[in-house]
Amino acid sequence: MAKTNYVITISRQFGSGGRLIGKKLAESLEIPFYDKELITMAAQQSGYSKEIFEKADERATNSLLYTLSMNSYLLHGMTGMAELPLNDKVFLIQSEIIRKVASEGPCVIVGRCADYVLKEHPRCLNFYIYADLQSRVERATTVYDMEKEHAADNIQKLDKKRANYYNFYSNLRWGLAENYDLCVNSASIGVDSTVEVLKSFIERKENVSSK
């Protein structure tokens, strides 16, 4: 199996290797990979600095204006964003970029509520990568140079941030199995085997869809 006709989203717990799995999957399928690249693209399109997007990345607001302004945005496009807080503008701009790259063809997109943003996309597969805390601590300390003493607490805080971001903007629950096509414990079989599992799932989905 080389390429696919699906857009693939990867949601992941911190330290589960989800980003690396997504990158290796994209390389194996010979399709584009998007993670931090979305920040650069959003900055270029919007005129905001890249630093603004990095600071707001996967952070939810508690804005009461969000719900009110979203309807205006949906009705009037980007002009409806004027009264939104910055984090909400960042989310909406990134969502436009996600929809744009998905419309251009198969790709792998990591994080940023991509599964929710693309919920109307006719050919989208959503994967969730998780692992036990000890395995994630080991990865965080060896790969990301996180201090072991505080690693577990930091990982849980980062996961909570991601969950709050996802729950806020999607009104769904981050990590809930029913929101994804497949959930995989990467610590059980390793990064490379997880990639193979995802590839096998995609291939089987392709076969079912073609019948």
XYZ file of C-alpha atoms in Angstrom:
211
model
C 0.000 0.000 0.000
C 1.436 3.353 -0.998
C -1.005 6.228 -1.105
C -4.559 6.594 0.214
C -7.597 8.660 -0.646
C -8.267 9.502 2.996
C -7.461 12.539 5.084
C -6.159 11.224 8.412
C -6.270 13.046 11.740
C -4.162 12.078 14.750
C -5.198 12.991 18.285
C -2.673 11.979 20.913
C -1.758 11.977 24.568
C 1.474 13.777 25.320
C 4.397 11.354 25.245
C 2.496 8.654 23.355
C 4.560 9.206 20.215
C 1.480 10.354 18.307
C 3.269 13.050 16.344
C 6.063 10.707 15.278
C 3.520 8.033 14.385
C 1.633 10.544 12.250
C 4.818 11.662 10.520
C 5.958 8.109 9.782
C 2.478 7.219 8.552
C 2.483 10.173 6.155
C 5.943 9.236 4.873
C 4.902 5.632 4.344
C 1.730 6.663 2.510
C 3.621 9.354 0.569
C 1.167 12.098 1.547
C 1.681 15.523 3.196
C 2.071 15.826 6.975
C 0.797 18.812 8.951
C 1.484 19.726 12.569
C 3.411 22.893 13.386
C 3.311 23.601 9.636
C -0.290 24.717 10.182
C 0.939 27.528 12.448
C 3.251 28.868 9.734
C 0.510 28.650 7.102
C -2.049 30.334 9.345
C 0.371 33.153 10.170
C 1.118 33.736 6.501
C -2.562 33.818 5.560
C -3.795 35.960 8.444
C -0.991 38.473 8.819
C -0.656 37.665 12.538
C 2.822 36.817 13.750
C 3.828 33.172 14.064
C 4.515 33.772 17.778
C 0.844 34.633 18.369
C -0.217 31.286 16.944
C 2.423 29.419 18.931
C 1.301 31.064 22.181
C -2.371 30.323 21.537
C -1.761 26.850 20.102
C -4.210 24.306 21.583
C -5.265 26.643 24.384
C -8.972 27.246 24.909
C -10.484 30.502 26.113
C -13.357 30.872 28.538
C -14.882 33.482 26.302
C -18.586 34.218 26.587
C -18.260 35.989 23.236
C -17.219 32.786 21.485
C -20.653 31.227 21.188
C -22.265 34.530 20.220
C -19.648 35.422 17.634
C -19.395 31.942 16.118
C -22.829 32.275 14.551
C -21.749 35.552 12.983
C -18.560 33.917 11.715
C -20.471 31.045 10.139
C -22.859 33.460 8.449
C -20.397 36.111 7.333
C -17.015 34.390 7.095
C -13.805 35.909 8.484
C -15.455 39.329 8.803
C -17.533 37.891 11.637
C -14.402 37.413 13.790
C -13.881 41.049 14.724
C -15.196 40.754 18.285
C -13.618 37.397 19.074
C -10.780 36.995 21.594
C -7.413 36.269 20.012
C -7.354 32.565 20.892
C -10.717 32.076 19.205
C -9.522 33.908 16.093
C -6.474 31.645 16.024
C -8.668 28.553 16.236
C -10.922 29.719 13.405
C -8.021 30.713 11.165
C -6.321 27.361 11.753
C -9.626 25.628 11.031
C -9.764 27.365 7.657
C -6.240 26.144 6.921
C -7.136 22.589 7.979
C -10.152 22.568 5.668
C -8.030 23.975 2.863
C -5.266 21.352 3.062
C -7.874 18.596 3.413
C -9.642 19.825 0.276
C -6.385 19.555 -1.667
C -6.058 15.809 -1.127
C -4.987 13.067 1.286
C -2.787 14.130 4.204
C -2.080 13.494 7.882
C -3.022 16.241 10.353
C -1.978 16.176 14.014
C -4.055 17.787 16.769
C -5.933 21.107 16.676
C -9.387 19.501 16.710
C -8.849 18.453 13.099
C -11.229 15.516 13.485
C -13.997 17.910 14.564
C -13.130 20.576 12.002
C -13.346 17.952 9.261
C -16.456 16.192 10.575
C -18.282 16.917 7.295
C -15.392 15.704 5.154
C -16.546 12.641 3.168
C -13.227 10.771 3.447
C -11.677 11.383 6.841
C -10.308 8.829 9.308
C -9.698 9.820 12.912
C -7.149 8.035 15.107
C -6.367 8.473 18.806
C -2.960 7.442 20.158
C -2.519 6.828 23.884
C -0.155 5.037 26.255
C 0.282 4.312 29.951
C 1.703 7.127 32.042
C 5.012 5.413 32.854
C 5.766 4.859 29.170
C 4.947 8.480 28.452
C 7.183 9.662 31.288
C 10.036 7.609 29.858
C 9.509 9.091 26.406
C 9.169 12.641 27.741
C 12.442 12.402 29.664
C 14.460 10.731 26.899
C 13.034 12.427 23.812
C 11.913 15.808 25.129
C 14.472 16.181 27.945
C 11.747 16.725 30.528
C 12.933 16.561 34.141
C 11.973 13.143 35.483
C 11.007 14.524 38.892
C 8.211 16.630 37.401
C 7.500 14.654 34.236
C 4.316 12.900 35.365
C 2.735 16.129 36.620
C 3.766 18.045 33.498
C 2.392 15.344 31.204
C -0.950 15.327 32.986
C -1.136 19.125 32.822
C -0.379 19.080 29.082
C -3.027 16.418 28.523
C -5.521 18.486 30.501
C -4.710 21.497 28.329
C -5.322 19.476 25.179
C -8.538 18.046 26.603
C -9.827 21.491 27.591
C -9.009 22.843 24.139
C -10.760 19.973 22.377
C -13.764 19.888 24.705
C -14.223 23.654 24.469
C -14.101 24.037 20.692
C -15.782 20.767 19.727
C -18.296 20.259 22.553
C -17.099 16.637 22.516
C -14.885 14.713 24.941
C -11.215 14.367 24.059
C -10.049 10.762 24.190
C -13.548 9.244 24.187
C -13.299 6.158 21.988
C -16.580 6.721 20.168
C -15.231 9.986 18.709
C -12.538 8.137 16.723
C -12.344 5.416 14.105
C -9.522 3.660 15.952
C -7.699 4.073 19.271
C -4.268 2.461 19.708
C -2.074 1.996 22.776
C 1.316 2.773 21.232
C 3.214 1.574 24.317
C 1.870 -1.955 23.825
C 3.354 -2.494 20.364
C 5.752 0.402 19.751
C 5.778 3.287 17.302
C 6.578 1.375 14.113
C 4.032 -1.361 14.773
C 1.400 1.277 15.544
C 2.093 2.813 12.139
C 1.562 -0.594 10.550
C -1.717 -1.063 12.436
C -2.972 2.295 11.179
C -1.904 1.476 7.631
C -3.715 -1.856 7.792
C -6.868 -0.149 9.061
C -6.711 2.423 6.254
C -6.216 -0.284 3.656
C -9.179 -2.266 4.943
C -11.288 0.902 4.970
C -10.264 1.582 1.384
C -11.327 -1.955 0.407
C -14.704 -1.632 2.137
C -15.347 1.782 0.562
C -14.541 0.510 -2.930
C -17.152 -2.272 -2.769
